[in-house]
Amino acid sequence: MKVDWTTFWPRVAESTGETITMVFFTLICGSIFGIIIGLLLFVTREKNILENKFVFQILNILINIIRPIPFIIFLVAISPLTRAVVGTTIGTTAAIFPMTIVASFSIARVVENNLVSIDPGVIEAAQAMGASPLKIIFTVLIPEALGPLILGLTFISVSLIDFSAVAGTVGGGGLGHLAMTYGYQRFDSSVMLVTVIILIVLVQLAQWLGNVLSKKFMRR
Amino acid sequence: MIAFKNVSKTFRLEKREVHAVQNVSLTIGEGEIFGIIGFSGAGKSTLLRLVNMLERPTEGTITIHGTDINKLSPKELRKRRSNIGMIFQNFNLFHSRTVAGNIAYPLKLAGWSKAKINDRVAELLSFVGLSDKAKDYPDQLSGGQKQRVGIARALATSPDVLICDEATSALDPETTADILRLLKKVNKEFGITVLLITHEMHVIQSICHRVAVMENGRVIESGDVFEVFTNPQHETTQRFIQSVQQDLPSENIMQEWRKRGGKKLYRVIFKGSITNDSVLSQVTQKHDVHFNIVYGSVQELQEKLFGNLLISFEGDTPKIQATISELASLVDIREVTDLES
Ligand SMILES: Nc1ncnc2c1ncn2[C@@H]1O[C@H](COP(=O)(O)OP(=O)(O)O)[C@@H](O)[C@H]1O
Ligand SMILES: [Mg+2]
């Protein structure tokens, strides 16, 4: 049975809204945790301003465990935890939880990589002027890494659109769910086509926004 | 004001130890420009970084105005650091801040009010001649301009010492001369003690009062620049001096000299004011001997003259002998033997 497009558009709009909601909240929460973890990872490195082998190793191992797990497996594997925290494993809110965990660790790596590429001489100059480690984090590390960091976050948000679609197929909402229930299970290729187009447009928009913002903060 | 006492720094790597600085004792006086010269890897940067504890000594003490800076608490050290300006070979400016923002940074750290910061930044920009670049970003500037920003930033909190790690090594000769003039001005106008390291002798020659030569982590020679220049003791020092002052003509010219029946050559070294006197012509005239300047130069060093000439004499041998012994009492003269080959 094919969908009736005269009445189906509101469902498409609703699903698109859900996808955007999932990606947006995941990006916000993931960025907060990710930036904190990434900064910790960087400053606790050997020879760095707050060198601490123990903290560094713990974070490093955690990231290395979580990152390689395919998202769909991770999603299912932590569903008991999701149920315990969110109360359900179905719907948009339930999808945000595992997405945030994965995004946090991915963003942490991106943040760390951007911080590593800051010229150590610049950090040293701040130290030589008498800046404390905390001042260095907020007045040197973050501003100096911001431009490339926004590009990194853009990259992450594009993969979050992908993750949200995966989450949609196993109970989350959004365009993934729509494509799955109408496009795949009912063989309606027009629904499939529309969702694909909307996903492409969303990715393009995210990339464009990211480019514009990063250009604003990149000074080289 | 800065005193290194038996200072050593050893880096312990996984497989070996690097003795970057070994048993260095040096005193840098208030208001002077002190240069440390050495080839790459001599340990200059490590020594310099010990002054603001970017590197901690393995042994020995470093005192500034009598305070052992290795004993300061982290907070006291940060305060002390704001009193030691530092500039770098690669400038190390904040790319995300404007020129004005870079200069304002140490003032913000020191908790100045916004109005006071603006005034001070404007003052510093005009001192380094970059008032029109306040809103530019460092990546829009030339190397010389970047170093000027670096200097303004280092001077912002009115430190009493400025330490310079190869501050001109990334710059072309003309810009280098500009920056050296600026450093001299900083020293003269504000009385700031300047401690600089370099591998270029002309930097020492043009602005330093005193110099120390480093090799393999040790200070092998030090003293007044004029003294070290005119009377180098160590072979490495001589090599550095030869890099700015060729004291032997090329082999081609020497061959021609020999072909023409090459007489004995003497090296005559004039120091200080004696160069102004007509010593050579007076003494030779007195003994009825002629002299011929084959090669050499007269240079200015720390506002004193330094002449280094290769000359030959013409006349009766006894008269030449008499001329040489009289000259020897007035200037430094010796026969040059290392030219025969
Ligand atoms: N952080 C470090 N760890 C290990 N070795 C170092 C470190 N810094 C400098 N060195 C070594 O110490 C020696 C002196 O280096 P440096 O002070 O940079 O010399 P210079 O500035 O005269 O070129 C070199 O052999 C260098 O490799
Ligand atoms: Mg060096």
Coordinates of C-alpha atoms and ligand atoms in Angstrom, one line a residue:
Chain A
M1 CA 0.0 0.0 0.0
K2 CA 1.4 3.3 -1.1
V3 CA 1.2 6.4 1.1
D4 CA -1.2 9.1 0.3
W5 CA 1.1 12.1 -0.3
T6 CA -1.7 14.7 0.3
T7 CA -1.9 13.6 3.9
F8 CA 1.6 12.2 4.3
W9 CA 3.6 15.5 4.3
P10 CA 2.9 16.4 7.9
R11 CA 4.4 13.1 8.9
V12 CA 7.5 13.9 6.9
A13 CA 7.8 17.3 8.5
E14 CA 7.3 15.8 12.0
S15 CA 10.0 13.2 11.3
T16 CA 12.4 15.8 10.0
G17 CA 11.8 17.8 13.1
E18 CA 12.6 14.7 15.2
T19 CA 15.8 14.1 13.4
I20 CA 16.9 17.7 13.8
T21 CA 16.0 17.6 17.5
M22 CA 18.0 14.4 18.0
V23 CA 21.0 15.8 16.2
F24 CA 20.8 19.2 17.9
F25 CA 20.5 18.0 21.5
T26 CA 23.2 15.3 20.9
L27 CA 25.5 17.9 19.5
I28 CA 25.0 20.3 22.4
C29 CA 25.4 17.6 25.1
G30 CA 28.1 15.8 23.2
S31 CA 30.0 19.0 22.7
I32 CA 29.9 19.9 26.4
F33 CA 31.1 16.5 27.5
G34 CA 33.4 16.0 24.5
I35 CA 35.2 19.3 25.0
I36 CA 35.7 18.7 28.7
I37 CA 37.1 15.2 28.0
G38 CA 39.2 16.3 25.1
L39 CA 40.7 19.1 27.1
L40 CA 41.4 16.8 30.0
L41 CA 43.0 14.3 27.6
F42 CA 45.3 17.0 26.2
V43 CA 46.4 18.8 29.4
T44 CA 47.1 15.5 31.3
R45 CA 49.3 14.2 28.5
E46 CA 53.0 13.6 29.2
K47 CA 54.9 16.9 29.6
N48 CA 51.8 18.9 29.4
I49 CA 50.5 21.7 31.7
L50 CA 48.6 19.3 34.0
E51 CA 50.4 16.0 33.3
N52 CA 48.6 13.1 35.0
K53 CA 49.2 9.6 33.7
F54 CA 46.3 8.1 35.6
V55 CA 43.6 10.4 34.3
F56 CA 45.1 10.3 30.8
Q57 CA 45.2 6.5 30.6
I58 CA 41.6 6.1 31.9
L59 CA 40.2 8.5 29.4
N60 CA 42.3 7.2 26.5
I61 CA 41.2 3.6 27.1
L62 CA 37.6 4.6 27.5
I63 CA 37.7 6.3 24.1
N64 CA 39.5 3.5 22.5
I65 CA 36.9 1.0 23.7
I66 CA 33.8 3.0 22.8
R67 CA 34.8 4.5 19.4
P68 CA 35.4 1.3 17.3
I69 CA 32.0 -0.3 18.3
P70 CA 29.6 0.0 15.3
F71 CA 26.8 2.4 16.4
I72 CA 24.0 -0.1 15.8
I73 CA 25.6 -2.7 18.1
F74 CA 26.4 -0.1 20.8
L75 CA 22.8 1.1 20.6
V76 CA 21.4 -2.3 21.3
A77 CA 24.2 -3.2 23.8
I78 CA 23.5 -0.3 26.1
S79 CA 19.7 -0.4 25.8
P80 CA 19.4 -1.7 29.4
L81 CA 21.3 1.4 30.6
T82 CA 19.2 3.6 28.3
R83 CA 16.0 2.1 29.8
A84 CA 17.4 2.7 33.4
V85 CA 18.3 6.3 32.6
V86 CA 15.6 7.5 30.2
G87 CA 12.9 5.1 31.2
T88 CA 12.3 3.8 27.7
T89 CA 14.3 2.6 24.7
I90 CA 11.8 3.9 22.2
G91 CA 11.4 7.4 20.7
T92 CA 13.5 10.5 20.2
T93 CA 14.6 11.0 23.8
A94 CA 15.7 7.4 24.1
A95 CA 17.9 7.8 21.0
I96 CA 19.6 10.9 22.3
F97 CA 21.2 9.1 25.2
P98 CA 23.4 6.6 23.3
M99 CA 24.0 9.1 20.6
T100 CA 25.4 11.6 23.2
I101 CA 27.7 9.0 24.6
V102 CA 29.2 8.1 21.3
A103 CA 29.3 11.8 20.2
S104 CA 31.1 12.8 23.4
F105 CA 34.0 10.4 22.9
S106 CA 34.2 11.2 19.2
I107 CA 34.2 14.9 19.9
A108 CA 36.8 14.3 22.6
R109 CA 39.2 12.9 20.1
V110 CA 38.5 15.7 17.6
V111 CA 39.1 18.3 20.4
E112 CA 42.3 16.5 21.4
N113 CA 43.6 16.4 17.8
N114 CA 43.0 20.1 17.3
L115 CA 44.7 20.9 20.6
V116 CA 47.7 18.8 19.7
S117 CA 48.1 20.8 16.5
I118 CA 48.4 24.1 18.4
D119 CA 52.1 25.3 18.3
P120 CA 53.5 24.4 21.7
G121 CA 55.5 27.7 21.5
V122 CA 52.3 29.6 21.9
I123 CA 51.4 27.8 25.1
E124 CA 54.9 28.3 26.3
A125 CA 54.6 32.0 25.6
A126 CA 51.5 32.2 27.8
Q127 CA 53.3 30.3 30.5
A128 CA 56.2 32.7 30.3
M129 CA 53.8 35.6 30.8
G130 CA 52.6 34.0 34.0
A131 CA 49.4 32.4 32.9
S132 CA 48.0 29.6 35.2
P133 CA 47.0 26.2 33.7
L134 CA 43.3 27.1 33.9
K135 CA 43.9 30.5 32.2
I136 CA 45.8 28.7 29.5
I137 CA 42.9 26.4 28.9
F138 CA 40.4 29.1 28.6
T139 CA 42.4 32.0 27.0
V140 CA 44.8 30.1 24.8
L141 CA 43.8 26.5 24.1
I142 CA 40.1 27.0 23.3
P143 CA 40.4 30.3 21.3
E144 CA 43.4 29.0 19.3
A145 CA 41.7 25.7 18.4
L146 CA 38.2 27.1 17.8
G147 CA 38.3 27.4 14.0
P148 CA 39.4 23.9 13.2
L149 CA 37.3 22.6 16.1
I150 CA 34.1 23.9 14.5
L151 CA 35.0 22.1 11.3
G152 CA 35.5 18.9 13.4
L153 CA 32.1 19.4 15.1
T154 CA 30.6 19.8 11.7
F155 CA 32.0 16.5 10.6
I156 CA 30.6 15.0 13.8
S157 CA 27.2 16.5 13.3
V158 CA 27.1 15.0 9.8
S159 CA 27.7 11.6 11.2
L160 CA 25.1 12.3 13.9
I161 CA 22.5 12.6 11.1
D162 CA 23.6 9.2 10.0
F163 CA 23.4 7.9 13.6
S164 CA 20.0 9.3 14.1
A165 CA 18.8 7.4 11.0
V166 CA 20.3 4.2 12.5
A167 CA 18.6 4.9 15.8
G168 CA 15.3 5.4 13.9
T169 CA 15.4 2.0 12.5
V170 CA 15.4 0.3 15.9
G171 CA 12.8 2.3 17.7
G172 CA 14.1 5.9 17.7
G173 CA 12.0 8.5 15.8
G174 CA 12.9 10.7 12.9
L175 CA 13.5 10.2 9.2
G176 CA 15.2 6.8 9.8
H177 CA 12.1 5.4 11.3
L178 CA 10.0 6.9 8.5
A179 CA 12.2 5.4 5.8
M180 CA 12.2 2.1 7.6
T181 CA 8.5 1.7 8.2
Y182 CA 7.1 3.2 5.0
G183 CA 9.9 3.0 2.5
Y184 CA 11.5 -0.3 3.4
Q185 CA 8.8 -2.5 4.9
R186 CA 6.1 -1.3 2.5
F187 CA 8.3 -1.0 -0.5
D188 CA 7.3 2.6 -1.1
S189 CA 10.2 4.0 -3.1
S190 CA 8.8 7.5 -3.2
V191 CA 9.0 7.8 0.7
M192 CA 12.6 6.4 0.4
L193 CA 13.4 9.0 -2.2
V194 CA 12.0 11.9 -0.2
T195 CA 13.8 10.9 3.0
V196 CA 17.1 10.5 1.2
I197 CA 16.7 14.0 -0.4
I198 CA 15.8 15.5 3.0
L199 CA 18.9 13.8 4.6
I200 CA 21.1 15.1 1.8
V201 CA 19.8 18.6 2.3
L202 CA 20.3 18.4 6.1
V203 CA 23.9 17.3 5.6
Q204 CA 24.5 20.1 3.1
L205 CA 23.0 22.7 5.5
A206 CA 25.1 21.4 8.4
Q207 CA 28.3 21.5 6.3
W208 CA 27.6 25.0 5.0
L209 CA 26.8 26.3 8.5
G210 CA 30.0 24.8 9.8
N211 CA 32.1 26.2 7.1
V212 CA 30.7 29.7 7.6
L213 CA 31.2 29.6 11.4
S214 CA 34.7 28.1 11.2
K215 CA 35.8 30.8 8.7
K216 CA 34.7 33.4 11.2
F217 CA 37.0 32.0 13.8
M218 CA 40.0 30.9 11.7
R219 CA 42.6 33.6 11.5
R220 CA 45.2 31.9 9.3
Chain B
M1 CA 70.9 40.8 38.9
I2 CA 70.6 37.3 37.4
A3 CA 73.1 34.9 38.7
F4 CA 73.6 31.3 37.6
K5 CA 75.6 29.3 40.2
N6 CA 76.9 25.9 39.2
V7 CA 73.8 25.3 37.1
S8 CA 73.4 22.0 35.3
K9 CA 70.4 20.6 33.4
T10 CA 70.2 17.0 32.4
F11 CA 67.4 15.6 30.3
R12 CA 66.7 12.0 31.1
L13 CA 65.4 10.3 28.1
E14 CA 64.4 6.6 27.9
K15 CA 67.8 5.3 26.7
R16 CA 70.2 8.1 27.4
E17 CA 70.9 11.3 29.3
V18 CA 71.4 14.6 27.6
H19 CA 73.7 17.0 29.5
A20 CA 72.2 20.2 28.0
V21 CA 73.8 22.6 30.5
Q22 CA 76.8 21.7 32.6
N23 CA 78.1 23.5 35.6
V24 CA 77.4 27.1 34.3
S25 CA 78.1 30.0 36.5
L26 CA 77.4 33.5 35.1
T27 CA 76.3 36.8 36.5
I28 CA 74.3 39.2 34.4
G29 CA 74.4 42.8 35.6
E30 CA 71.5 45.2 35.9
G31 CA 70.8 47.2 32.7
E32 CA 73.3 45.4 30.5
I33 CA 72.8 43.5 27.2
F34 CA 74.3 40.1 27.7
G35 CA 74.7 37.8 24.8
I36 CA 75.2 34.0 24.8
I37 CA 76.6 32.6 21.6
G38 CA 77.0 29.0 20.6
F39 CA 76.4 26.6 17.8
S40 CA 73.1 24.7 17.5
G41 CA 72.7 22.2 20.4
A42 CA 75.2 24.0 22.6
G43 CA 72.5 24.3 25.3
K44 CA 71.7 28.0 24.9
S45 CA 67.9 27.7 24.8
T46 CA 67.9 25.4 27.8
L47 CA 70.0 27.9 29.8
L48 CA 67.7 30.8 28.8
R49 CA 64.6 28.8 29.8
L50 CA 66.0 28.2 33.2
V51 CA 65.7 32.0 33.8
N52 CA 61.9 31.8 34.0
M53 CA 61.7 28.2 35.0
L54 CA 60.2 26.9 31.8
E55 CA 63.0 24.4 32.5
R56 CA 64.0 23.4 36.1
P57 CA 67.7 23.0 36.9
T58 CA 69.0 19.6 37.8
E59 CA 71.7 21.2 39.9
G60 CA 72.7 24.7 41.0
T61 CA 70.7 27.8 41.7
I62 CA 69.4 30.7 39.6
T63 CA 68.8 33.9 41.5
I64 CA 67.1 37.0 40.3
H65 CA 67.7 40.0 42.6
G66 CA 68.8 37.6 45.2
T67 CA 65.7 35.4 45.1
D68 CA 66.2 31.7 44.3
I69 CA 63.5 31.3 41.7
N70 CA 63.4 27.6 41.9
K71 CA 62.1 27.9 45.4
L72 CA 59.1 30.0 44.5
S73 CA 55.6 28.6 44.9
P74 CA 53.6 28.2 41.6
K75 CA 51.7 31.4 42.3
E76 CA 54.8 33.4 43.2
L77 CA 56.6 32.0 40.1
R78 CA 53.7 33.2 37.9
K79 CA 54.0 36.7 39.4
R80 CA 57.8 36.6 38.9
R81 CA 57.3 35.5 35.3
S82 CA 55.2 38.6 34.5
N83 CA 58.4 40.5 35.4
I84 CA 60.4 38.7 32.8
G85 CA 59.6 39.4 29.2
M86 CA 60.4 36.7 26.7
I87 CA 60.6 36.8 22.9
F88 CA 61.1 33.9 20.6
Q89 CA 62.6 32.9 17.2
N90 CA 59.2 31.9 15.9
F91 CA 57.4 34.9 17.6
N92 CA 54.8 32.6 19.3
L93 CA 52.0 35.1 18.8
F94 CA 48.3 34.1 19.5
H95 CA 46.8 33.5 16.0
S96 CA 43.3 34.0 17.3
R97 CA 44.0 37.5 18.7
T98 CA 44.6 40.7 17.0
V99 CA 47.9 42.6 17.3
A100 CA 46.3 44.7 20.1
G101 CA 44.8 41.6 21.6
N102 CA 48.2 39.9 21.8
I103 CA 49.8 42.9 23.5
A104 CA 46.8 43.2 25.9
Y105 CA 47.0 39.5 26.9
P106 CA 49.7 39.9 29.7
L107 CA 47.9 42.9 31.0
K108 CA 44.6 41.0 31.2
L109 CA 46.5 38.3 33.1
A110 CA 47.7 41.0 35.5
G111 CA 44.2 42.2 36.0
W112 CA 44.4 45.7 34.6
S113 CA 41.2 47.6 33.9
K114 CA 40.0 47.9 30.3
A115 CA 40.7 51.6 30.0
K116 CA 44.3 51.2 31.3
I117 CA 44.9 48.3 29.0
N118 CA 43.8 50.4 26.0
D119 CA 46.1 53.2 26.9
R120 CA 49.1 51.0 27.5
V121 CA 48.5 49.0 24.3
A122 CA 48.4 52.3 22.3
E123 CA 51.6 53.4 23.9
L124 CA 53.4 50.2 23.1
L125 CA 52.1 50.1 19.6
S126 CA 53.6 53.5 19.0
F127 CA 56.8 52.5 20.6
V128 CA 57.3 49.6 18.2
G129 CA 55.9 51.6 15.3
L130 CA 52.8 49.5 14.6
S131 CA 50.0 51.8 15.5
D132 CA 48.3 51.2 12.2
K133 CA 48.3 47.4 12.7
A134 CA 46.3 47.3 15.9
K135 CA 43.4 45.4 14.4
D136 CA 45.3 43.1 12.1
Y137 CA 45.9 39.4 12.9
P138 CA 49.4 38.1 13.3
D139 CA 49.2 36.0 10.1
Q140 CA 48.7 39.2 8.1
L141 CA 52.1 40.6 9.3
S142 CA 55.7 40.2 8.0
G143 CA 58.3 38.5 10.2
G144 CA 59.8 41.8 11.4
Q145 CA 56.4 43.1 12.3
K146 CA 55.5 39.9 14.2
Q147 CA 58.7 40.3 16.2
R148 CA 57.8 43.9 17.0
V149 CA 54.4 42.6 18.3
G150 CA 56.3 40.0 20.3
I151 CA 58.5 42.7 21.8
A152 CA 55.6 45.0 22.6
R153 CA 53.8 42.0 24.3
A154 CA 56.9 41.1 26.3
L155 CA 57.3 44.7 27.4
A156 CA 53.6 45.3 28.3
T157 CA 53.9 44.7 32.0
S158 CA 57.1 46.7 32.3
P159 CA 59.4 43.8 33.1
D160 CA 63.0 44.4 34.4
V161 CA 64.4 41.6 32.2
L162 CA 63.9 40.7 28.6
I163 CA 65.1 37.3 27.5
C164 CA 65.4 36.6 23.8
D165 CA 65.7 33.2 22.3
E166 CA 67.2 33.7 18.8
A167 CA 64.9 36.6 18.3
T168 CA 66.4 37.6 14.9
S169 CA 67.3 34.1 13.5
A170 CA 64.2 33.9 11.4
L171 CA 64.6 37.3 9.9
D172 CA 66.4 38.7 6.9
P173 CA 69.5 40.9 7.5
E174 CA 67.8 44.2 7.1
T175 CA 64.9 43.3 9.4
T176 CA 67.4 41.8 11.8
A177 CA 69.2 45.2 12.0
D178 CA 65.8 46.8 12.7
I179 CA 64.9 44.5 15.5
L180 CA 68.4 44.8 17.0
R181 CA 68.1 48.6 17.0
L182 CA 64.7 48.2 18.7
L183 CA 66.2 46.0 21.4
K184 CA 69.0 48.5 22.0
K185 CA 66.3 51.2 22.3
V186 CA 64.4 49.1 24.8
N187 CA 67.6 48.7 26.9
K188 CA 68.6 52.4 26.7
E189 CA 65.1 54.0 27.2
F190 CA 63.8 51.7 29.9
G191 CA 67.0 50.4 31.4
I192 CA 65.7 46.8 30.9
T193 CA 68.4 44.1 31.3
V194 CA 68.5 42.1 28.0
L195 CA 69.7 38.5 28.0
L196 CA 69.8 37.1 24.5
I197 CA 71.0 33.9 22.8
T198 CA 72.1 33.6 19.2
H199 CA 74.3 31.7 16.9
E200 CA 75.2 34.8 14.9
M201 CA 78.3 36.7 15.9
H202 CA 77.1 39.9 14.3
V203 CA 74.2 40.1 16.8
I204 CA 76.7 40.0 19.6
Q205 CA 78.9 42.5 17.8
S206 CA 76.2 45.0 17.2
I207 CA 74.4 45.2 20.5
C208 CA 75.9 43.2 23.4
H209 CA 78.0 44.6 26.2
R210 CA 79.1 41.3 27.5
V211 CA 79.2 37.8 25.9
A212 CA 79.5 34.2 27.0
V213 CA 80.4 31.5 24.5
M214 CA 78.8 28.1 25.0
E215 CA 79.8 24.7 23.8
N216 CA 78.5 21.3 24.8
G217 CA 76.5 22.8 27.6
R218 CA 79.5 24.7 29.1
V219 CA 80.5 28.3 29.1
I220 CA 84.0 28.2 27.6
E221 CA 84.7 31.9 27.5
S222 CA 83.0 35.0 28.7
G223 CA 83.7 38.7 29.2
D224 CA 83.4 42.1 27.8
V225 CA 82.5 41.9 24.1
F226 CA 85.4 44.2 23.0
E227 CA 87.9 42.1 25.0
V228 CA 86.6 38.7 23.7
F229 CA 86.5 40.1 20.2
T230 CA 90.0 41.5 20.2
N231 CA 91.6 38.7 22.2
P232 CA 89.6 35.4 21.8
Q233 CA 91.1 32.6 23.8
H234 CA 89.1 29.6 22.6
E235 CA 89.1 28.1 19.2
T236 CA 85.3 28.1 18.9
T237 CA 85.3 31.8 19.8
Q238 CA 87.8 32.5 17.1
R239 CA 85.6 30.7 14.6
F240 CA 82.7 32.9 15.6
I241 CA 84.7 36.0 15.2
Q242 CA 86.0 34.9 11.8
S243 CA 82.4 34.6 10.7
V244 CA 82.0 38.3 11.0
Q245 CA 85.5 39.4 10.3
Q246 CA 87.6 37.7 7.8
D247 CA 91.2 38.2 8.9
L248 CA 92.9 36.2 6.1
P249 CA 92.8 37.0 2.4
S250 CA 91.7 34.2 0.1
E251 CA 94.2 31.7 -1.2
N252 CA 94.2 33.3 -4.7
I253 CA 95.4 36.6 -3.4
M254 CA 98.0 34.9 -1.2
Q255 CA 99.4 33.1 -4.2
E256 CA 99.7 36.3 -6.1
W257 CA 101.4 37.8 -3.2
R258 CA 104.0 35.0 -3.1
K259 CA 104.5 35.2 -6.9
R260 CA 105.5 38.8 -6.5
G261 CA 108.3 37.7 -4.1
G262 CA 106.0 37.8 -1.0
K263 CA 107.7 39.6 1.8
K264 CA 107.0 38.7 5.4
L265 CA 103.6 39.6 6.6
Y266 CA 102.7 41.1 10.0
R267 CA 99.4 41.3 11.7
V268 CA 98.8 44.5 13.5
I269 CA 95.9 44.8 15.9
F270 CA 94.8 48.2 17.1
K271 CA 92.4 48.6 20.0
G272 CA 90.3 51.5 21.2
S273 CA 91.5 55.0 20.5
I274 CA 95.0 54.2 19.3
T275 CA 93.5 53.6 15.9
N276 CA 93.0 57.3 15.6
D277 CA 96.7 58.0 16.0
S278 CA 98.9 57.8 13.1
V279 CA 101.1 55.3 14.9
L280 CA 102.0 53.2 11.8
S281 CA 103.1 56.1 9.6
Q282 CA 104.9 57.9 12.4
V283 CA 107.0 54.9 13.5
T284 CA 107.8 53.8 9.9
Q285 CA 108.8 57.4 8.9
K286 CA 111.0 57.7 11.9
H287 CA 113.0 54.5 10.9
D288 CA 112.8 55.3 7.2
V289 CA 110.8 52.2 6.4
H290 CA 107.8 52.0 4.1
F291 CA 104.8 49.9 4.9
N292 CA 102.2 48.3 2.7
I293 CA 98.7 47.3 3.9
V294 CA 97.9 44.0 2.2
Y295 CA 94.6 43.2 3.8
G296 CA 92.5 44.1 6.8
S297 CA 89.7 46.1 8.3
V298 CA 88.9 48.7 11.0
Q299 CA 85.6 48.1 12.8
E300 CA 83.6 49.7 15.4
L301 CA 82.8 47.6 18.5
Q302 CA 80.8 49.0 21.3
E303 CA 81.7 52.5 20.2
K304 CA 85.4 51.6 20.2
L305 CA 87.6 51.0 17.2
F306 CA 89.2 47.8 16.4
G307 CA 91.7 47.5 13.6
N308 CA 93.1 44.3 12.3
L309 CA 95.6 44.8 9.4
L310 CA 98.1 42.6 7.5
I311 CA 101.1 44.6 6.5
S312 CA 104.5 44.2 5.0
F313 CA 107.6 46.4 5.3
E314 CA 110.1 47.6 2.8
G315 CA 113.5 48.9 3.7
D316 CA 116.8 47.7 5.4
T317 CA 116.4 44.7 7.5
P318 CA 117.8 46.2 10.7
K319 CA 115.6 49.3 10.3
I320 CA 112.6 47.0 9.8
Q321 CA 113.6 45.2 13.0
A322 CA 113.8 48.4 14.9
T323 CA 110.4 49.5 13.5
I324 CA 108.8 46.3 14.6
S325 CA 110.1 46.4 18.1
E326 CA 109.0 50.0 18.5
L327 CA 105.5 49.2 17.2
A328 CA 105.3 46.2 19.5
S329 CA 105.4 48.6 22.5
L330 CA 102.4 50.5 21.1
V331 CA 100.2 48.0 19.4
D332 CA 99.8 44.2 19.1
I333 CA 102.0 43.1 16.3
R334 CA 103.2 39.6 15.3
E335 CA 104.6 37.9 12.3
V336 CA 102.1 35.8 10.4
T337 CA 103.4 32.4 9.8
D338 CA 100.3 30.4 9.1
L339 CA 100.0 31.7 5.6
E340 CA 102.8 29.5 4.1
S341 CA 101.3 26.4 2.5
Ligands
LIG1 N1 63.1 18.9 26.3 C1 64.2 18.3 26.0 N2 64.3 16.9 26.1 C2 65.4 16.3 25.7 N3 66.5 16.9 25.2 C3 66.5 18.2 25.1 C4 65.3 19.0 25.4 N4 65.6 20.3 25.2 C5 66.8 20.3 24.7 N5 67.4 19.1 24.6 C6 68.7 18.7 24.2 O1 69.6 19.5 24.9 C7 70.7 20.0 24.0 C8 70.7 21.5 24.0 O2 69.6 22.0 23.4 P1 69.3 23.5 23.3 O3 69.3 24.1 24.6 O4 68.0 23.7 22.5 O5 70.5 24.1 22.4 P2 70.6 25.4 21.5 O6 69.5 26.3 21.9 O7 72.0 25.9 21.9 O8 70.6 25.0 20.1 C9 70.4 19.4 22.7 O9 71.2 18.2 22.5 C10 69.0 19.1 22.7 O10 68.7 18.0 21.9
MG2 MG 68.0 27.1 20.7

